[in-house]
Coordinates of C-alpha atoms and ligand atoms in Angstrom, one line a residue:
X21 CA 66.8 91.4 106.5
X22 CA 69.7 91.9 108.6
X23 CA 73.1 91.7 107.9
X24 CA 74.4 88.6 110.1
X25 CA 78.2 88.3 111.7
X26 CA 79.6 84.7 112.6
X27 CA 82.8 85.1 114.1
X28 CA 85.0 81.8 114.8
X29 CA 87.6 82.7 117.1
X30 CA 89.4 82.1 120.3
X31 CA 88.8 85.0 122.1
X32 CA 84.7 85.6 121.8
X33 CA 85.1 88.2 124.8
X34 CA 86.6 90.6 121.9
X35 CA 83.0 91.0 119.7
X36 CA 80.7 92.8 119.6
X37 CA 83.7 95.0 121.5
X38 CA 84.3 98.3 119.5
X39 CA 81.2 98.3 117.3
X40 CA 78.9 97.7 120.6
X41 CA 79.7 101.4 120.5
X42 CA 78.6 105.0 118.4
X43 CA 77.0 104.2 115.0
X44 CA 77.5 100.0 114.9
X45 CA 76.2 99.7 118.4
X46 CA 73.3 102.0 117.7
X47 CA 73.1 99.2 114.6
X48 CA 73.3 96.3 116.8
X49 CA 70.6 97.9 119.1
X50 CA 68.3 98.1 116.0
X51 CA 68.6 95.1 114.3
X52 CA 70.2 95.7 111.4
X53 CA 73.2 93.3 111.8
X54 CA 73.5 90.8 114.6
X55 CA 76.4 89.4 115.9
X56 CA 77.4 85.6 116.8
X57 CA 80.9 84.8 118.3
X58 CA 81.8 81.2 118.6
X59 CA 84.1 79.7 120.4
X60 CA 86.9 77.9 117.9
X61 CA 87.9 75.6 121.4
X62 CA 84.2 74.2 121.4
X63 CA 85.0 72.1 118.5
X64 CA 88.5 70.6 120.2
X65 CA 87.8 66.9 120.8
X66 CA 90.8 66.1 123.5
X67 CA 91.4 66.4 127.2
X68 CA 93.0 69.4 127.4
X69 CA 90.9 70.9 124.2
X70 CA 93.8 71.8 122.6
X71 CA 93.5 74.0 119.1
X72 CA 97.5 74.2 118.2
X73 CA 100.5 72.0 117.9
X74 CA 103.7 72.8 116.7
X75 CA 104.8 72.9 113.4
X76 CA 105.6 70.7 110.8
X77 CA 109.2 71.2 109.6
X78 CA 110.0 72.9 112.7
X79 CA 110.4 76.6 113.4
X80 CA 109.0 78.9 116.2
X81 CA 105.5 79.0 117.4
X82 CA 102.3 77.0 117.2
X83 CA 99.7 76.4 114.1
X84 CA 95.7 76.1 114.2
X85 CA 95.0 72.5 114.0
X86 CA 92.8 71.5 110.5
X87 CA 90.7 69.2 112.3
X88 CA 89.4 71.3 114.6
X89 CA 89.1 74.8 112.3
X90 CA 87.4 72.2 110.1
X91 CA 85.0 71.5 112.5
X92 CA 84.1 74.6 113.2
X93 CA 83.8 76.0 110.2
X94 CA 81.5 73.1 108.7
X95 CA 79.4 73.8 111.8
X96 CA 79.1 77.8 111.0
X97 CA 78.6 76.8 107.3
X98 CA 75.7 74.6 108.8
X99 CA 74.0 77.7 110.5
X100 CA 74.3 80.2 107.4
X101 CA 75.3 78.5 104.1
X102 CA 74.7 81.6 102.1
X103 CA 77.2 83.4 103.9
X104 CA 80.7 84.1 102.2
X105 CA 83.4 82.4 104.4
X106 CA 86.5 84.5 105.1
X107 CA 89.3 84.0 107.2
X108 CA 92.0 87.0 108.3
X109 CA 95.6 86.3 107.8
X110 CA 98.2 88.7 106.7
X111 CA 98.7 86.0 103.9
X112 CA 95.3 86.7 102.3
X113 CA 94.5 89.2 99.7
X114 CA 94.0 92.9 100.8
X115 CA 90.5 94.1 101.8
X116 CA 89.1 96.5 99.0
X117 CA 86.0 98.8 99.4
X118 CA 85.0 97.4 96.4
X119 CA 84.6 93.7 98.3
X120 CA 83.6 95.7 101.6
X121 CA 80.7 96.8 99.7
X122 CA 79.7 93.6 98.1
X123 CA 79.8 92.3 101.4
X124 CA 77.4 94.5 102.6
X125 CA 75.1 93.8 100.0
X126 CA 75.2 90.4 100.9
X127 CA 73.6 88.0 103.5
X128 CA 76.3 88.6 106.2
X129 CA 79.9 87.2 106.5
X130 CA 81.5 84.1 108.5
X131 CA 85.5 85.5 109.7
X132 CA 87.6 82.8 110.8
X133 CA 90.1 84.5 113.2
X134 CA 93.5 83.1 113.0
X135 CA 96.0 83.2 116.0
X136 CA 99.6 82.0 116.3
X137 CA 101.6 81.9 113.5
X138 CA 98.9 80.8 111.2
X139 CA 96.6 77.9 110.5
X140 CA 97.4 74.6 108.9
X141 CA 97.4 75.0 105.2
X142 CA 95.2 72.4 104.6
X143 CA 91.9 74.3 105.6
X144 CA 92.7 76.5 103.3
X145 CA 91.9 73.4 100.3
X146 CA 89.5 71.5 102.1
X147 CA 87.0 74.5 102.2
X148 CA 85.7 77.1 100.3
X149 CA 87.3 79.8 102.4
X150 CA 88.3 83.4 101.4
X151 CA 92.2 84.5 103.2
X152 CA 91.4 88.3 103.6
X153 CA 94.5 90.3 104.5
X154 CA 93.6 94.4 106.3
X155 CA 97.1 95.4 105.5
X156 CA 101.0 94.6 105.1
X157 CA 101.6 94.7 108.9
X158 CA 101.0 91.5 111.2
X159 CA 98.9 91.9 114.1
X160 CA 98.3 89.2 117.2
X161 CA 95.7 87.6 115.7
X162 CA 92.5 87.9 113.1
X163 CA 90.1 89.7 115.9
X164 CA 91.5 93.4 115.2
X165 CA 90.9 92.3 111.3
X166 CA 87.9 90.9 111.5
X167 CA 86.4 94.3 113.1
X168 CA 88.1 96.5 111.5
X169 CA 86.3 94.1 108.3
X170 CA 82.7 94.7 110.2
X171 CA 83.0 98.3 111.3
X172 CA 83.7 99.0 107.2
X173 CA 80.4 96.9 106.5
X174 CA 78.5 98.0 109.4
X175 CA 78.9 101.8 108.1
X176 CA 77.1 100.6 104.5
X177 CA 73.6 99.1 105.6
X178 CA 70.8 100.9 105.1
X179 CA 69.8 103.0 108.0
X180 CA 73.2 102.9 109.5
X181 CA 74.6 106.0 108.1
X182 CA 72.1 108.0 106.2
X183 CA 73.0 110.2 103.4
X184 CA 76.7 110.2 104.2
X185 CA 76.9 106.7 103.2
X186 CA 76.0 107.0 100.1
X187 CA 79.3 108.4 100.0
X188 CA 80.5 108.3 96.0
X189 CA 83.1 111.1 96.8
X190 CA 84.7 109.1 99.9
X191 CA 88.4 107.4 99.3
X192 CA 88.7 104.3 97.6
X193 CA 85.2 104.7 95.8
X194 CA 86.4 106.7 93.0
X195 CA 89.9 105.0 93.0
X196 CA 91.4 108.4 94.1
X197 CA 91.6 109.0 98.2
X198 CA 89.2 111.9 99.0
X199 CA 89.9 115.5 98.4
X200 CA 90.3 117.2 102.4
X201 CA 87.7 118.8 104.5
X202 CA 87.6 121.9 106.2
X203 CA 85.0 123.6 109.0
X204 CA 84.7 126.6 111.3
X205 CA 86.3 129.0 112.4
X206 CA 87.7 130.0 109.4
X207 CA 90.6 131.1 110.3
X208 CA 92.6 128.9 113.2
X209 CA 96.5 130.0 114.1
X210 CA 96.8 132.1 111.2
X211 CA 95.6 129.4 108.6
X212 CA 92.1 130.3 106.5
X213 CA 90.4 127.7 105.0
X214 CA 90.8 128.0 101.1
X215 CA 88.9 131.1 99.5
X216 CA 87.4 129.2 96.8
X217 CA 85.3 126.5 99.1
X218 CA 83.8 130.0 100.8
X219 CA 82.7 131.2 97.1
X220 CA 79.4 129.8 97.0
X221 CA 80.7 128.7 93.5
X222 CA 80.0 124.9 92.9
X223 CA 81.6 124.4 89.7
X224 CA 84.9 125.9 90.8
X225 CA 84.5 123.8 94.3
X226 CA 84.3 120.4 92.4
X227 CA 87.0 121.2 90.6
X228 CA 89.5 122.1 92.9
X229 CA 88.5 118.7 95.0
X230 CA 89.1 116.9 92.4
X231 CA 92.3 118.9 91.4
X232 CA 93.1 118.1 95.4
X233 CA 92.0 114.3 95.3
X234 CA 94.1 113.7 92.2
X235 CA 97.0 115.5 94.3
X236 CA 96.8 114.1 97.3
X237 CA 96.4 110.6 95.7
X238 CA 99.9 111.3 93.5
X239 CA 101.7 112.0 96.6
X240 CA 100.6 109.9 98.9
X241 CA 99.2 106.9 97.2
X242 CA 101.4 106.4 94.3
X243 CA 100.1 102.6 94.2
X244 CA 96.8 103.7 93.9
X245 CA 97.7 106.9 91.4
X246 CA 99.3 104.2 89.0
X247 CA 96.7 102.1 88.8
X248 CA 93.9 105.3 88.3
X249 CA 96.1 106.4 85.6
X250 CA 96.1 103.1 83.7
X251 CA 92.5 102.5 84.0
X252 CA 91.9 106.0 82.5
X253 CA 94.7 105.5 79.5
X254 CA 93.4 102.2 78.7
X255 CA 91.1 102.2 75.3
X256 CA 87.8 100.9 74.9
X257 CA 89.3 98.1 73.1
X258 CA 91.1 97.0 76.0
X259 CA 94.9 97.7 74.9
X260 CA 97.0 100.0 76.8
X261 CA 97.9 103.4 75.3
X262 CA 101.2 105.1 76.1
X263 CA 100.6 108.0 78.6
X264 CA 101.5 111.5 78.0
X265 CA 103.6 113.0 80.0
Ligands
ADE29 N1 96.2 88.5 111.3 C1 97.4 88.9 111.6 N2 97.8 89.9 110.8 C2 96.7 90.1 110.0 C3 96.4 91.0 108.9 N3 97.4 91.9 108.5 N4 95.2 91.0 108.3 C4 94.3 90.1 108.7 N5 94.5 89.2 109.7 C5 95.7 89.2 110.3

């Protein structure tokens, strides 16, 4: 079974784009996810097939219209039911690993791409639809989100990456970013790569990636370090337990 993209946007021209390319194009190639762009315009019912109007209350820029996003989204519902229904705006709730992965477990995805400054609300309570956020910045429009959404799927089928997929060490997956990764030449403008990963010692190499990862997390990711310090201090009971310090 393969793992099936809708895409509703206004710019089909952007997908497959990037992951017609390297691993996800290699994917495409074979099968294992298939890709179907639709024009969001299509479903416009005027002369001029117009998919924006200004918006209520005033203020600058244009909003989707909820008649025709309704439209087409009931008719990519129509094609693939079973398919969560997401749509990319920087008001939805951030993309996790944890739902990129139960994504890719899944049938496929439907991504409504947003563009101007956002869609009419009422979409939003009409239909069962998912806002999915990639990250506290705004960009032009959903596309960029909604392959930077694939490519992270893509890389989970089965087949698509082979045993480095499998991946339990990789960032996000044990709530701790990944400890770093070195390669020949061993030495390169006077730097070595650290003694202990050349020792042939495993014990002593999983602990000082983990010793990095726990690091690395603190002083980069201090959102992520909190939370991975609250999950651990938490009892079996469920009530919190004052950290030591
Ligand atoms: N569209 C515009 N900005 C976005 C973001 N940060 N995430 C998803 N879709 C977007």
């Amino acid at each position: 079974m393969s793992f099936a993209a809708t895409i509703l946007t206004l710019y089909p021209e952007m997908f497959p784009g990037p992951l017609g390319v390297s691993l996800a194009g290699r994917a495409l190639a074979e099968g294992r996810w298939s890709c179907e762009p639709i024009q969001i315009r299509d479903f416009a019912t005027d002369r001029h097939r117009s998919v924006d109007d200004t918006p209520a209350g005033g203020g600058a820029g244009m909003v989707m219209r909820a008649d025709v996003l309704g439209r087409a989204v009931d008719h990519a519902i129509a094609k693939q039911p079973e398919a969560p229904l997401l749509a990319m705006t920087p008001r939805g709730a951030p993309l996790t690993q944890a739902r990129v992965r139960a994504l890719a477990a899944g049938p496929g995805v439907t991504i409504l791409c947003g563009r101007f400054e956002g869609m009419d609300e009422r979409l939003f309570e009409a239909r069962p639809i998912e806002p999915v956020s990639i990250g506290d910045y705004v960009l032009s429009g959903g596309e960029m989100g909604a392959l930077t959404l694939l490519d992270a799927c893509i890389r989970l089928l089965p087949g698509v990456m082979g045993a480095a997929s499998s991946g339990d060490d990789e960032s996000f997956e044990t709530g701790l970013l990944e400890y770093p990764h070195y390669t020949r030449p061993v030495e390169w403008e006077g730097r070595t790569i650290p003694e202990v990963l050349r020792s042939g010692d495993h014990a002593a190499i999983e602990a000082w990636r983990k010793a990095r990862a726990e690091t690395d997390t603190r002083l980069r990711r201090p959102d992520l370090w909190e939370r991975h310090e609250g999950a651990r201090v938490q009892s079996p009971s469920g009530a919190r337990q004052k950290k030591e310090r």
